[in-house]
Coordinates of C-alpha atoms and ligand atoms in Angstrom, one line a residue:
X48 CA -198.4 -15.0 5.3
X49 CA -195.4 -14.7 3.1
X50 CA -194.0 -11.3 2.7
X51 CA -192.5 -9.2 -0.7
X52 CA -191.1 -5.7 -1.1
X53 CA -191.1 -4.2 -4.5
X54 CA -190.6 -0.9 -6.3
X55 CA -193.5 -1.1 -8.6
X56 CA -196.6 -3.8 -8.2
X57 CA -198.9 -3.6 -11.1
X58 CA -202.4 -5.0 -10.9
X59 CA -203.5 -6.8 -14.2
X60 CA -201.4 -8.3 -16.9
X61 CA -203.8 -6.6 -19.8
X62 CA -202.1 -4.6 -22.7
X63 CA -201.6 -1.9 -19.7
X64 CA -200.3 -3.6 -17.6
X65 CA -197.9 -6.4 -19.0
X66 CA -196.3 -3.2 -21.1
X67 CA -195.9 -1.1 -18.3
X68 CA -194.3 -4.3 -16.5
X69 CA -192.1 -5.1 -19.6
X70 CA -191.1 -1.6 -19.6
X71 CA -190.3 -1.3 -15.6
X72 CA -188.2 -4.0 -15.5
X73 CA -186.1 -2.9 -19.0
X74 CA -185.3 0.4 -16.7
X75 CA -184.1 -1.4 -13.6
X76 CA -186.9 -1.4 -11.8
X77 CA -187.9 -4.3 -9.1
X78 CA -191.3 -5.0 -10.6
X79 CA -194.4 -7.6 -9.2
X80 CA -197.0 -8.0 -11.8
X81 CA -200.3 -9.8 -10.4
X82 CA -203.1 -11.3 -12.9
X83 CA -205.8 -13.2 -11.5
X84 CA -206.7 -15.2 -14.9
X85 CA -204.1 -15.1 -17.9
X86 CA -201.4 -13.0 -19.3
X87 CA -203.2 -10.6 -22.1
X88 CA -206.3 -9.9 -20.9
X89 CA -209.0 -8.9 -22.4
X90 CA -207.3 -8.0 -25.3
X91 CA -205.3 -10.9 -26.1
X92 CA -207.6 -13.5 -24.6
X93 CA -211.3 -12.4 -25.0
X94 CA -211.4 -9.4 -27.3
X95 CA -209.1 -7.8 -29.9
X96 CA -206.8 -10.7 -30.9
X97 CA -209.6 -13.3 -30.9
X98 CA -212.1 -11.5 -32.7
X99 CA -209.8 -10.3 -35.7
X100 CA -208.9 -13.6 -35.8
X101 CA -212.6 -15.0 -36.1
X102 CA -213.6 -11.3 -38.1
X103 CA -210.8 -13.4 -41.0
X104 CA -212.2 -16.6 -41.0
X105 CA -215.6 -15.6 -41.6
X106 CA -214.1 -13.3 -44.3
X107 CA -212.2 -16.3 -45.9
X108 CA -215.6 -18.5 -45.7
X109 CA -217.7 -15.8 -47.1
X110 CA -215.4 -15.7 -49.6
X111 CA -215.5 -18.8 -50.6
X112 CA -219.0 -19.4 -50.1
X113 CA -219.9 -16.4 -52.9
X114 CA -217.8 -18.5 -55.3
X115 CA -220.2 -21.1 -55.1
X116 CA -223.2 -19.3 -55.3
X117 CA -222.5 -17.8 -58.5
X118 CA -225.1 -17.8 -61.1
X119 CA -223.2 -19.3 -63.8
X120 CA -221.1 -21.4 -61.1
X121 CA -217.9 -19.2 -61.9
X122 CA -216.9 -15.7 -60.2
X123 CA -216.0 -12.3 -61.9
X124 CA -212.3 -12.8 -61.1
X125 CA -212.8 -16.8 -63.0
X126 CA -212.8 -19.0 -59.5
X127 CA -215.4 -21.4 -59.1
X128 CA -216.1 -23.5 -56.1
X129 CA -218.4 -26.4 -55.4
X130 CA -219.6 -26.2 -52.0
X131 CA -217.8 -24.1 -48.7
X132 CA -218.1 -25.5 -45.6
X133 CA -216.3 -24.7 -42.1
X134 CA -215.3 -26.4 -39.1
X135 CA -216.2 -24.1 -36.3
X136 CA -214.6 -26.4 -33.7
X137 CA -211.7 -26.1 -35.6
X138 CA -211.9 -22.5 -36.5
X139 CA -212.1 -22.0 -32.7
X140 CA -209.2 -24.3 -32.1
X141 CA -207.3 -22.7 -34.7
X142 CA -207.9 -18.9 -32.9
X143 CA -207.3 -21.1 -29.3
X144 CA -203.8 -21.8 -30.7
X145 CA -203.0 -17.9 -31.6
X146 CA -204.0 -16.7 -28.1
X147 CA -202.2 -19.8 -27.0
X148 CA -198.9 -18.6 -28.3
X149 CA -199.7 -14.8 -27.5
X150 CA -200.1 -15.3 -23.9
X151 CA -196.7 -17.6 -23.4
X152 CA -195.3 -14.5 -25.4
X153 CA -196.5 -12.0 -23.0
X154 CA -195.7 -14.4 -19.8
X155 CA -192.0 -15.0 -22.0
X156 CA -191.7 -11.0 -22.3
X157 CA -192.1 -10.3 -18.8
X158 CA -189.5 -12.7 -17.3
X159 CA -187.1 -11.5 -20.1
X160 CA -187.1 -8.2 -18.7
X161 CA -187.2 -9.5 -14.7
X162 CA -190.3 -8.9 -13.6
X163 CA -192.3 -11.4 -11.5
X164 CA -195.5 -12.2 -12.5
X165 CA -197.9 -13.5 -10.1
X166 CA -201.0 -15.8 -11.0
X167 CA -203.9 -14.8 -8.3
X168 CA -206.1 -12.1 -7.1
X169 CA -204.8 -8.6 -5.8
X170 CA -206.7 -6.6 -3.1
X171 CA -205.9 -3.4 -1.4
X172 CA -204.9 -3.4 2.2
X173 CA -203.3 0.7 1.8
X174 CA -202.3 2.7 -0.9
X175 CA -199.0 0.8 -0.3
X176 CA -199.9 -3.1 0.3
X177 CA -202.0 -5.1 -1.4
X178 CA -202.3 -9.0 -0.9
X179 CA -202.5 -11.4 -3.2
X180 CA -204.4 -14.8 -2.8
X181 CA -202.6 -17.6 -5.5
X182 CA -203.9 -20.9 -5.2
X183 CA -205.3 -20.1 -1.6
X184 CA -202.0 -18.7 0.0
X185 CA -201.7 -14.7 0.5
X186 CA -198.7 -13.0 0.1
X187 CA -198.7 -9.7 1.3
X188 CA -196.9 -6.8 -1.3
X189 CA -195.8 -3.7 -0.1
X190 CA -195.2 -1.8 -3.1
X191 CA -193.3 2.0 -3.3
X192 CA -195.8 2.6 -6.1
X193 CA -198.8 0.6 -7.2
X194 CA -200.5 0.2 -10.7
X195 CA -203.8 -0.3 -11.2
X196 CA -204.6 -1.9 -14.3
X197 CA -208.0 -4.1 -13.7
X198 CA -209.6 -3.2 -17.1
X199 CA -213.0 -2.9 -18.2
X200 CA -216.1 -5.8 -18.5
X201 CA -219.1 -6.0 -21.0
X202 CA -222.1 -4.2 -19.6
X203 CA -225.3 -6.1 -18.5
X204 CA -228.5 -4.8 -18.9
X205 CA -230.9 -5.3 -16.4
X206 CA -233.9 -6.5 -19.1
X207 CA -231.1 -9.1 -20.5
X208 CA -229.0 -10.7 -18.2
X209 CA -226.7 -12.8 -19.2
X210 CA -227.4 -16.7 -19.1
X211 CA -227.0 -19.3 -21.9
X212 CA -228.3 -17.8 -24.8
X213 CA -227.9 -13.9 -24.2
X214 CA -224.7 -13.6 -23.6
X215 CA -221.8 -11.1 -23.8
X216 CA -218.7 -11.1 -26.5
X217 CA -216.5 -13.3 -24.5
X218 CA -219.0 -16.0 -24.7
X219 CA -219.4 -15.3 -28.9
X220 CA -215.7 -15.9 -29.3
X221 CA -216.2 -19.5 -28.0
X222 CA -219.7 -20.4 -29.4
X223 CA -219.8 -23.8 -30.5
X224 CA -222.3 -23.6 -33.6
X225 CA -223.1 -21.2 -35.5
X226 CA -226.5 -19.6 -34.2
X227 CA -229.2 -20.1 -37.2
X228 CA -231.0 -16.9 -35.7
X229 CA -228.3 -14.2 -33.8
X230 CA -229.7 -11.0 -32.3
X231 CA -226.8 -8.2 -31.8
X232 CA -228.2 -5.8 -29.4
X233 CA -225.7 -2.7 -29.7
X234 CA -224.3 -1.3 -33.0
X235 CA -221.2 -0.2 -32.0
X236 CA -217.5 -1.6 -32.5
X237 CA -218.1 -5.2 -30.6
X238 CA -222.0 -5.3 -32.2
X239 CA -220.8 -4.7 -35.6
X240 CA -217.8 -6.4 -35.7
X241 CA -218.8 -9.8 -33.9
X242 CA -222.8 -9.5 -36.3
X243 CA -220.8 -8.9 -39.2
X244 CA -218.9 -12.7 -39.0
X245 CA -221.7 -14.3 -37.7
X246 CA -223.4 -13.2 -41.1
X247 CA -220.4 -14.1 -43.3
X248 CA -220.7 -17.6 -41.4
X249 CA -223.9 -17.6 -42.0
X250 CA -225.9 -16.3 -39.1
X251 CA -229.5 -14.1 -39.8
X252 CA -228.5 -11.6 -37.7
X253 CA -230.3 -8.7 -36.3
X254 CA -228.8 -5.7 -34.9
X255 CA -231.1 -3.8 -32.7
X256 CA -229.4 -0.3 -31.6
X257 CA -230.9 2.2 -29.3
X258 CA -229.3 5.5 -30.9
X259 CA -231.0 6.6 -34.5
X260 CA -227.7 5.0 -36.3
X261 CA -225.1 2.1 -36.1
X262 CA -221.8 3.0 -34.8
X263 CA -223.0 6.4 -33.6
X264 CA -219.3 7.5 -32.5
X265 CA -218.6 8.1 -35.9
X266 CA -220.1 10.1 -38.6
X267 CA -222.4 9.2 -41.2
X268 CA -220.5 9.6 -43.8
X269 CA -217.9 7.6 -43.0
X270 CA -220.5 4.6 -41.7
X271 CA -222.3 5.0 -44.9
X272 CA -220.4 2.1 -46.8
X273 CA -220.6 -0.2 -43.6
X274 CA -224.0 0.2 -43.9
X275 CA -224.6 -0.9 -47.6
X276 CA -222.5 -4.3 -46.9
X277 CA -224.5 -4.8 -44.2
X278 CA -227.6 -4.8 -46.4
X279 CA -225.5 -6.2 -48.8
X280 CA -224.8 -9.2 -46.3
X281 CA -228.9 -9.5 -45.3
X282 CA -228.3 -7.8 -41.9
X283 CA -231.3 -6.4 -40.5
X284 CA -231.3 -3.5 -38.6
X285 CA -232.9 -1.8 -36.2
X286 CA -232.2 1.6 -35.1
X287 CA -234.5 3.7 -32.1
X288 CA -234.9 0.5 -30.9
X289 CA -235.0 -1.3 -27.0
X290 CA -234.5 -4.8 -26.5
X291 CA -236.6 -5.4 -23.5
X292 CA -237.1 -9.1 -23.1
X293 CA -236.0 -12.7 -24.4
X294 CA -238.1 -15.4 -23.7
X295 CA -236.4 -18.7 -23.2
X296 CA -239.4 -20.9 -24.0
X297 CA -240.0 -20.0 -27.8
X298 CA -236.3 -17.5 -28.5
X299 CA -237.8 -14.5 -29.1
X300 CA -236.4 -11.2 -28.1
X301 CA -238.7 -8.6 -27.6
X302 CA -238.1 -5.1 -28.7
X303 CA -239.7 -1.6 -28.7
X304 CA -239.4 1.4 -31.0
X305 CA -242.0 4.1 -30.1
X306 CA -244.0 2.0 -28.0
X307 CA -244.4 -0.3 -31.2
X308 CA -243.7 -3.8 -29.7
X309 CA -242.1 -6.5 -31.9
X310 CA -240.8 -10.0 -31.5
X311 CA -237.4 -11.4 -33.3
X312 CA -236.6 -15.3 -33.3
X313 CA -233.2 -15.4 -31.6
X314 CA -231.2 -18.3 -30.5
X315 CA -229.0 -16.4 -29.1
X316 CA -228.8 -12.7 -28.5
X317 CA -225.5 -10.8 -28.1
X318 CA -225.4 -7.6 -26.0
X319 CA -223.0 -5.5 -26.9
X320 CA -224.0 -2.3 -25.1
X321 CA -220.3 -0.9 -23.5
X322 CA -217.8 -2.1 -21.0
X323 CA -217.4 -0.8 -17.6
X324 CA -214.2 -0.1 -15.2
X325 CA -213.6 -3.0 -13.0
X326 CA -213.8 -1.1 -10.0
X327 CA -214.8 -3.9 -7.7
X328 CA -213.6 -6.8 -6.0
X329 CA -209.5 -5.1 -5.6
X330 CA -210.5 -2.5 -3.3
X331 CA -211.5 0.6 -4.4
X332 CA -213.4 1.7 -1.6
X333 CA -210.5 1.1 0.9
X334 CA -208.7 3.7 -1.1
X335 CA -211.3 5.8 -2.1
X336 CA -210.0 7.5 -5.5
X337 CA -211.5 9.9 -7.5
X338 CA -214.2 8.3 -10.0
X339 CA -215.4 10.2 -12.9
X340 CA -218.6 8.5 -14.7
X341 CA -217.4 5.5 -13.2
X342 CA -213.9 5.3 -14.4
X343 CA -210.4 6.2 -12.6
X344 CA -209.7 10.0 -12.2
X345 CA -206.0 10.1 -13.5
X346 CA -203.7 13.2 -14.2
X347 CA -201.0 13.6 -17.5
X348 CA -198.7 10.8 -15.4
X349 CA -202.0 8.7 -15.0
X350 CA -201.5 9.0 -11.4
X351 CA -204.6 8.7 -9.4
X352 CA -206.1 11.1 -6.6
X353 CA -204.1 8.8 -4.2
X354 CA -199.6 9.6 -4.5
X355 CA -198.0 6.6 -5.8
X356 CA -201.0 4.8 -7.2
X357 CA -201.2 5.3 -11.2
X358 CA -204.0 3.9 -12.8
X359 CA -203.9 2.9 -16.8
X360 CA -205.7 1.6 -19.5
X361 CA -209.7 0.3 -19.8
X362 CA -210.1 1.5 -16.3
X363 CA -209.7 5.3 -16.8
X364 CA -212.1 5.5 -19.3
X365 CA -212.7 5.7 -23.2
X366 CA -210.9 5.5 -25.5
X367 CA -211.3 1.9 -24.5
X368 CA -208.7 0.8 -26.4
X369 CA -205.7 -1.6 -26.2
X370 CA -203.1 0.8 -27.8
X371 CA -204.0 3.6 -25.8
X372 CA -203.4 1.4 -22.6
X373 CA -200.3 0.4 -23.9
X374 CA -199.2 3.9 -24.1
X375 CA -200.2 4.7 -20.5
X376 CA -198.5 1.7 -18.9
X377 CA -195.2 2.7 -21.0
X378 CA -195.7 6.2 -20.0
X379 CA -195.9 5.1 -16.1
X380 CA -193.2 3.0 -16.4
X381 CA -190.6 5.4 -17.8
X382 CA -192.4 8.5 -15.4
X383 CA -191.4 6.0 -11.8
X384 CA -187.9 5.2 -13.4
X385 CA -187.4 9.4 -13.4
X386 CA -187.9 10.3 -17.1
X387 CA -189.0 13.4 -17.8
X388 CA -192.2 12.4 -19.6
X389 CA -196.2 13.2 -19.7
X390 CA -199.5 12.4 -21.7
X391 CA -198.6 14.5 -25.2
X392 CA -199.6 12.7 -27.4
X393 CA -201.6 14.7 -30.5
X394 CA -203.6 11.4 -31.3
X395 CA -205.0 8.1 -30.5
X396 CA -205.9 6.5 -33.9
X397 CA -209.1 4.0 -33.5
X398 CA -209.9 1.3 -36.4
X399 CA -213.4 -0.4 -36.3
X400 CA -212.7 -4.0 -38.1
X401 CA -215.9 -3.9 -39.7
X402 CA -216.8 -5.0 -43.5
X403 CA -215.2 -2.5 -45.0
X404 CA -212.9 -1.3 -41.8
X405 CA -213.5 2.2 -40.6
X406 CA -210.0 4.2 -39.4
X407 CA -209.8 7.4 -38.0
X408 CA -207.0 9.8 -36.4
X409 CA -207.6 13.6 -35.1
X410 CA -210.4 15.7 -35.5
X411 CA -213.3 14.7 -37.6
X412 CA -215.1 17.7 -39.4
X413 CA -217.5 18.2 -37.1
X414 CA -214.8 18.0 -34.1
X415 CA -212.7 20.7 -36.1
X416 CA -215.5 22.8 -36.8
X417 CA -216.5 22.9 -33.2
X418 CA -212.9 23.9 -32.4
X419 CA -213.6 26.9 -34.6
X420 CA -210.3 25.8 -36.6
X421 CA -212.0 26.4 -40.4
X422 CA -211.7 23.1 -41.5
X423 CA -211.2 22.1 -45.3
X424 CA -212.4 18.8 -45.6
X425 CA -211.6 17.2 -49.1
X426 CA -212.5 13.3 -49.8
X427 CA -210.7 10.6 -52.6
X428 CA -212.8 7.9 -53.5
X429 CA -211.9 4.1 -53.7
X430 CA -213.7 4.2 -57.2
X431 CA -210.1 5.8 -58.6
X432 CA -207.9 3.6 -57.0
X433 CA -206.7 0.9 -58.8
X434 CA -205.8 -1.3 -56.0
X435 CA -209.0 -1.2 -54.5
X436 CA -210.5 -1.5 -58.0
X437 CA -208.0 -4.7 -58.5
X438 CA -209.0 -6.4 -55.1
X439 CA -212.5 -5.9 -56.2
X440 CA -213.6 -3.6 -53.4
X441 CA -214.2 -0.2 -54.5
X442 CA -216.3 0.8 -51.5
X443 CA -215.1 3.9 -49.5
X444 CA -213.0 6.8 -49.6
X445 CA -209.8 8.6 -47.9
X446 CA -211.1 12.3 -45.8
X447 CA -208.5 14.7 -44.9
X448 CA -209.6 17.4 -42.8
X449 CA -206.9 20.2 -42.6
X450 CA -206.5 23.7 -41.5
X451 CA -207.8 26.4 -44.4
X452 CA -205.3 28.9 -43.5
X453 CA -202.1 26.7 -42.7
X454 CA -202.8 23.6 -44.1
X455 CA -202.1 22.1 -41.3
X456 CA -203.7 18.4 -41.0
X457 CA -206.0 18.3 -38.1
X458 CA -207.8 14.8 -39.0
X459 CA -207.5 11.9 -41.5
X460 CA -210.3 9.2 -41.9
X461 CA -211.1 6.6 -44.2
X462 CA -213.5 3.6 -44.6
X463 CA -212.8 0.5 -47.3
X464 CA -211.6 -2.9 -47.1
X465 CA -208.1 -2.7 -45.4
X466 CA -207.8 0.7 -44.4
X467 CA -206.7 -0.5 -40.9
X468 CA -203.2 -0.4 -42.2
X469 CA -203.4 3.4 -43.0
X470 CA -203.7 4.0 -39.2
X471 CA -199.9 4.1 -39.2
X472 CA -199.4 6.8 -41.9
X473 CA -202.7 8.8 -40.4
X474 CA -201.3 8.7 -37.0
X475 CA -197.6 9.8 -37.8
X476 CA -198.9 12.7 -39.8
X477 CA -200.7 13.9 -37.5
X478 CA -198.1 13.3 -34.7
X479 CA -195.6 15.0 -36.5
X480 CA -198.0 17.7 -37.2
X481 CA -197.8 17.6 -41.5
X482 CA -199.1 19.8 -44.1
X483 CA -201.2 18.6 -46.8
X484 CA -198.2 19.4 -48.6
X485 CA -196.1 16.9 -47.1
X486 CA -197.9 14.3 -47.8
X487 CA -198.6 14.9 -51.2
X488 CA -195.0 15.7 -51.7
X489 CA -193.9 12.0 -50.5
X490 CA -194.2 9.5 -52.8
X491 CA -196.5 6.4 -52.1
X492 CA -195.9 3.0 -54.2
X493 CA -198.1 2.1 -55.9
X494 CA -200.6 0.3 -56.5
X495 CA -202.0 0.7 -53.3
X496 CA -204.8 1.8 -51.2
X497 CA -202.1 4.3 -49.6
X498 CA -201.9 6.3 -52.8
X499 CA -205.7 7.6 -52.1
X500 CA -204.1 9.7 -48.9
X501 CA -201.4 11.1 -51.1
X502 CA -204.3 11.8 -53.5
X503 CA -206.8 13.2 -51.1
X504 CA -203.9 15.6 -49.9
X505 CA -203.2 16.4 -53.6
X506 CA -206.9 17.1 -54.3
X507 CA -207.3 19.5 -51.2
X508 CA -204.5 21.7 -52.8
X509 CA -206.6 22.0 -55.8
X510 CA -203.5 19.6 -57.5
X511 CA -205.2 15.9 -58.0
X512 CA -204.3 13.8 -60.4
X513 CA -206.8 11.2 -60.5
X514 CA -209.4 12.8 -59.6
Ligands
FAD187 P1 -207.7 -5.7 -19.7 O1 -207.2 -6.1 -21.0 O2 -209.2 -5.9 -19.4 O3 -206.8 -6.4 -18.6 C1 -207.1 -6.3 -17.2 C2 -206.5 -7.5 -16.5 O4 -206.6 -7.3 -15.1 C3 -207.3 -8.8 -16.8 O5 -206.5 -9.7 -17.4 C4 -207.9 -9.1 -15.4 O6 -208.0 -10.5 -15.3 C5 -206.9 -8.5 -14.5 N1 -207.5 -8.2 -13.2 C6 -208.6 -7.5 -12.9 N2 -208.8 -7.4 -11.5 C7 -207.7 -8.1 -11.0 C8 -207.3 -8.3 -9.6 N3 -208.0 -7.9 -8.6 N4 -206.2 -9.0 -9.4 C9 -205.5 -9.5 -10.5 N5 -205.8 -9.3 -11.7 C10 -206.9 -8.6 -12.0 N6 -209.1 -2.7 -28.6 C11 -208.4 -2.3 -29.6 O7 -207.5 -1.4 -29.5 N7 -208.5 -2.9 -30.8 C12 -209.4 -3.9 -31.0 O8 -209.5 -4.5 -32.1 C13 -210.2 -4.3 -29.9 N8 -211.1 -5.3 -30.1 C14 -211.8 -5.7 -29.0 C15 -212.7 -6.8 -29.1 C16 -213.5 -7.2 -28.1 C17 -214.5 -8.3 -28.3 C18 -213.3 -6.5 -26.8 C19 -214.1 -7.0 -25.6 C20 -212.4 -5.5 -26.6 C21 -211.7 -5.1 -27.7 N9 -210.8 -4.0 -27.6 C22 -210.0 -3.6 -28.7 C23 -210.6 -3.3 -26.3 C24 -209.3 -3.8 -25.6 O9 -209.5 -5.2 -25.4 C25 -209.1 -3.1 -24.3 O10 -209.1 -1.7 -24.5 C26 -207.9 -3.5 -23.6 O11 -207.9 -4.9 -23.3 C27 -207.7 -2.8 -22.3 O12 -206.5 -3.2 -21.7 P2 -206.4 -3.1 -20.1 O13 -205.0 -3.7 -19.8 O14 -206.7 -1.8 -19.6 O15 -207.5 -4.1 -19.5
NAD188 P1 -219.7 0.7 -28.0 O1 -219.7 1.8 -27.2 O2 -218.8 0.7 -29.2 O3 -221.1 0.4 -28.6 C1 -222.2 0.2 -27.8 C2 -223.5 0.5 -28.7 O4 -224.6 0.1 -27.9 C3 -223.7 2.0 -29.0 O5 -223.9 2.1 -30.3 C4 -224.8 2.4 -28.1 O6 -225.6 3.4 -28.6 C5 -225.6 1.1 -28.0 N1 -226.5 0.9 -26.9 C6 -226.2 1.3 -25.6 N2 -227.3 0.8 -24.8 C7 -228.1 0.2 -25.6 C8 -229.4 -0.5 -25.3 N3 -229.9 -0.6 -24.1 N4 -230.0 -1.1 -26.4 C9 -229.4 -1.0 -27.7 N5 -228.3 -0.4 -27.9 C10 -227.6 0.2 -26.9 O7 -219.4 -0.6 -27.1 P2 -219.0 -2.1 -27.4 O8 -219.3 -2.4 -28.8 O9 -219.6 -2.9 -26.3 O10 -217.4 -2.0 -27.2 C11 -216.9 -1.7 -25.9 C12 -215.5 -1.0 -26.1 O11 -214.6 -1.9 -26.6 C13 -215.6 0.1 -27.2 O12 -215.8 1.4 -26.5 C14 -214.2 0.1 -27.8 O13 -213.4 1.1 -27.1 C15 -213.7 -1.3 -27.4 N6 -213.5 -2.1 -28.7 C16 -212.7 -1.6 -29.7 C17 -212.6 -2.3 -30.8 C18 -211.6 -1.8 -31.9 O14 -210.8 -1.0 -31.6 N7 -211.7 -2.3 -33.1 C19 -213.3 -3.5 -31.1 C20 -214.2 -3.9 -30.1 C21 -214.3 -3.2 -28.9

């Protein structure tokens, strides 16, 4: 067996990992990074990248495809198309090609900055050496400090198991056709996001969700306007309700809501019911860490239960999200190259690339209110935005929630077409800790959909302007 010492080993090459690796090496470290399938992860391979990419298409083809079903054969804004069509071989090839170039980025990245990567599987001997099988030969590691970066997978459910025609997200990214008849069971981020294209692309899809509402981890305000589109878009859904069983033979899911029983023709059904840490198959019972509900027990240097083993990204837990595990993995990186640094950070923004897109940072009303921090929460609708109003997509509004007394900003939300890109300004206000009054001191250019954060800040000072 061949034989490597390293300063830092890191398990994983996911948005955790390959940044705490790019990161390592640019501060001098000796770093080993191992990744069993491709550089990315789930991120870059089988979730975020791929499914904004198909999330785009569908919007395009939509689009298109309400152009040419106009009454009069021509659309408000005067375009008129005969008949849209799509390619989804090519549409797939096409997002192929993006992940493609991504992951020779990532692999590009890591050698830039010296780090080894290593293609093969990584199991625990100690908290020190783990061995790693490539192509059938083991190497064995010892590391001074180990990473543990496995991620998360989709959650089965026992009822539903996954086969050919129920099957999980990764499988919806690469679906060859277009499913006439898609059941989405789950109404959260992946649920919503992945049901929304298939209905833009043409799908009848029905979302069956076991909570009393869609996306449940926000609040129903700011899901309000996802929920018209989705009516707006002939999605049918299902709230209170089980999926219990799909029968091959005639494609029919069956479902129960207060022991009502009802069948829905499916030909295939997505579950999209939560990921899980990957806690098995590396050897997390030869190192027995501290679990909590099933995830990594990690301190404010994401170190484990176990000295020199840090843990980062999907595995410790929700958020479940690729920035946050980016921002562990650089955190790790600079804490083992003796920076003085710890988990502060005052916010981890979250966007749910829905139709319109749902973007959040802080504390939401409720969450202040809890906090006892006598919130003033003060909206700006989309209606008096003339961006919005020129893009043709009035739906939604900006929500700051700030402190009565200090005006402090504890929380800034908003839903509408292409809020995503407000995450930056949400998060850096918050970050820096702004007043109301800062932001509605600062100019924003208009038009844009900015301006309605400026004005939502303006309005909770009693000052707006277009409102
Ligand atoms: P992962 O990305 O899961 O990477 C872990 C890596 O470890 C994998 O490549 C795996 O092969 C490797 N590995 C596991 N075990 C071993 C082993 N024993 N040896 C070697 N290698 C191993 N997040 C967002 O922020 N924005 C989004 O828009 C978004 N969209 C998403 C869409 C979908 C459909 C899905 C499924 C997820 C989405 N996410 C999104 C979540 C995001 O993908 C995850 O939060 C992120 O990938 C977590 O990064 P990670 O590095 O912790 O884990
Ligand atoms: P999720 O937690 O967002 O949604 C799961 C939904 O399934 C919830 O609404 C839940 O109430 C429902 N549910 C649970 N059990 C059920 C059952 N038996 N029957 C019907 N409904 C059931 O999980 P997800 O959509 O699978 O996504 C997993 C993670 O991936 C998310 O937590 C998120 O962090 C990450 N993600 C993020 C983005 C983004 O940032 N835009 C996009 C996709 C995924």
């Amino acid at each position: 067996m061949k034989v490597l010492q390293t300063q830092l080993l890191i398990i994983g090459a996911g948005p955790a990992g390959y940044v705490c690796g790019i990161r390592a090496g640019q501060l001098g470290l000796s770093t080993v990074v191992v990744e069993q399938r491709k550089p990315g992860g789930t991120c870059l391979n089988v979730g975020c990248i791929p499914s904004k990419a198909l999330i785009h298409a569908a919007n395009e083809f939509h689009t298109v495809r309400e152009f040419s079903h106009q009454g009069d054969g021509v659309s408000a804004s005067g375009i008129s198309v005969q008949e849209a069509r799509i390619d989804l071989a090519k549409t797939m090839q096409w997002k192929d090609g993006i992940v493609g170039q991504l992951n020779a980025g990532v692999s590009g990245l890591l050698k830039k900055s010296g780090v080894q990567l290593m293609q093969g599987d990584a199991r625990f001997e100690d908290g020190k050496t783990v061995v790693v099988t490539e192509n059938g030969v083991e190497t064995r590691i010892h590391a001074d400090n180990i990473v543990i970066a496995t991620g998360s997978e989709p959650v089965e459910l026992s009822d539903l198991p996954f086969n050919d025609s129920v099957v999980s997200s990764t499988d919806a990214l690469s679906f060859n056709e277009i499913p006439a008849q898609l059941a989405v069971v789950g109404g959260g981020y992946i649920g919503l996001e992945l049901g929304t294209s298939f209905a833009k692309l043409g799908s009848k899809v029905t979302v069956v969700e076991s909570e009393d509402r869609l996306l449940p981890q926000y609040d129903a305000e700011l899901t309000a306007p996802v929920l018209d589109r989705l009516q707006l878009l002939g999605v049918s859904v299902l709230t209170h309700t089980q999926a219990i069983a799909f029968s091959e033979s005639d494609h029919m899911l069956t479902v129960k809501e207060s022991d009502q029983e009802r069948k829905i023709p499916a030909d295939k059904v997505l579950v999209t019911v939560g990921r899980r840490a990957r806690l098995t198959g590396w050897g997390l019972t030869e190192l027995s860490l501290t679990t909590k509900d099933g995830f990594v027990d990690i301190d404010e240097h994401c170190q484990t239960s176990m000295r020199g083993v840090f843990a980062i990204g999907d595995i410790t837990g929700e958020p479940m999200l690729a920035h946050r595990a980016m921002a562990q993995g650089e955190l790790v990186a600079r804490h083992l190259a003796g920076q003085n640094v710890s988990w502060d950070k005052q916010c981890i923004p979250a966007v749910c690339f829905t139709d319109p897109e749902i973007v959040t940072a802080g504390l939401s009303p409720d969450q202040a209110t809890e906090q006892q921090l006598a919130p003033k929460v003060t909206t700006f609708p989309f209606t008096a935005n003339g961006r919005a109003l020129s893009l043709q997509r009035d739906d939604g509004f900006v929500r700051v929630v700030s402190q009565q007394e200090t005006n402090v900003v504890l929380g800034l939300q908003a839903v509408g077409a292409g809020v995503s890109e407000l995450s930056a300004a949400f998060s850096l206000a918050i970050e820096m800790g702004a007043l109301v009054d800062d932001i509605a001191a600062t100019i924003h250019a208009h038009p844009t959909l900015s301006e309605g954060l400026q004005e939502a800040c303006l309005k909770a000072l009693g000052t707006a302007l277009h409102n």
